[in-house]
Amino acid sequence: MNESLDFPYFKGQKITKLENGKPLPLILHFSNGGLVIECPWRLKKDGRITVGQTDFQTAGTAGEYLDKLNTLLAGQEIHSICWWKEAEILRVTTENQAVLDIFHNSASFEGWELFGDNDFSFISLPGGEVENIS
């Protein structure tokens, strides 16, 4: 059985803005927090991957895929954020049923940080271990 950890603090918050660094990170700003992603991720809609980190590494399509990402996520309400321990996936679902999966793949670098304006921080450390700071 796959253990999971939910983050109800983020439920109902809006994704207010997206930023894409060169080449990293992808940053999602929330109403009261955010998510910084420096590892592989994919956005699924209707059971299909619509955009992923690799799409941003292709110079000719980065802008096109950032537009898709903004269309699907910007202004959307967060339905849930969940950490799937066994699969080591952080999953964000939105009101329009988009699913953002984030999965760490480095022994040497941090993967992502989920943070709230309430001094909460949940970080994927080098090697994939997570740290919860409240």
mmCIF file of C-alpha atoms in Angstrom, residues 120-124 129-134:
data_model
loop_
_atom_site.group_PDB
_atom_site.id
_atom_site.type_symbol
_atom_site.label_atom_id
_atom_site.label_comp_id
_atom_site.label_asym_id
_atom_site.label_seq_id
_atom_site.Cartn_x
_atom_site.Cartn_y
_atom_site.Cartn_z
ATOM 1 C CA PHE A 120 5.702 25.751 6.288
ATOM 2 C CA SER A 121 8.247 24.093 3.999
ATOM 3 C CA PHE A 122 8.333 20.562 2.526
ATOM 4 C CA ILE A 123 11.563 19.909 0.616
ATOM 5 C CA SER A 124 12.905 17.057 -1.495
ATOM 6 C CA GLU A 129 14.687 12.183 1.156
ATOM 7 C CA VAL A 130 12.045 14.714 2.224
ATOM 8 C CA GLU A 131 12.139 17.228 5.054
ATOM 9 C CA ASN A 132 9.031 18.763 6.574
ATOM 10 C CA ILE A 133 9.571 22.117 8.307
ATOM 11 C CA SER A 134 6.586 23.594 10.115
#
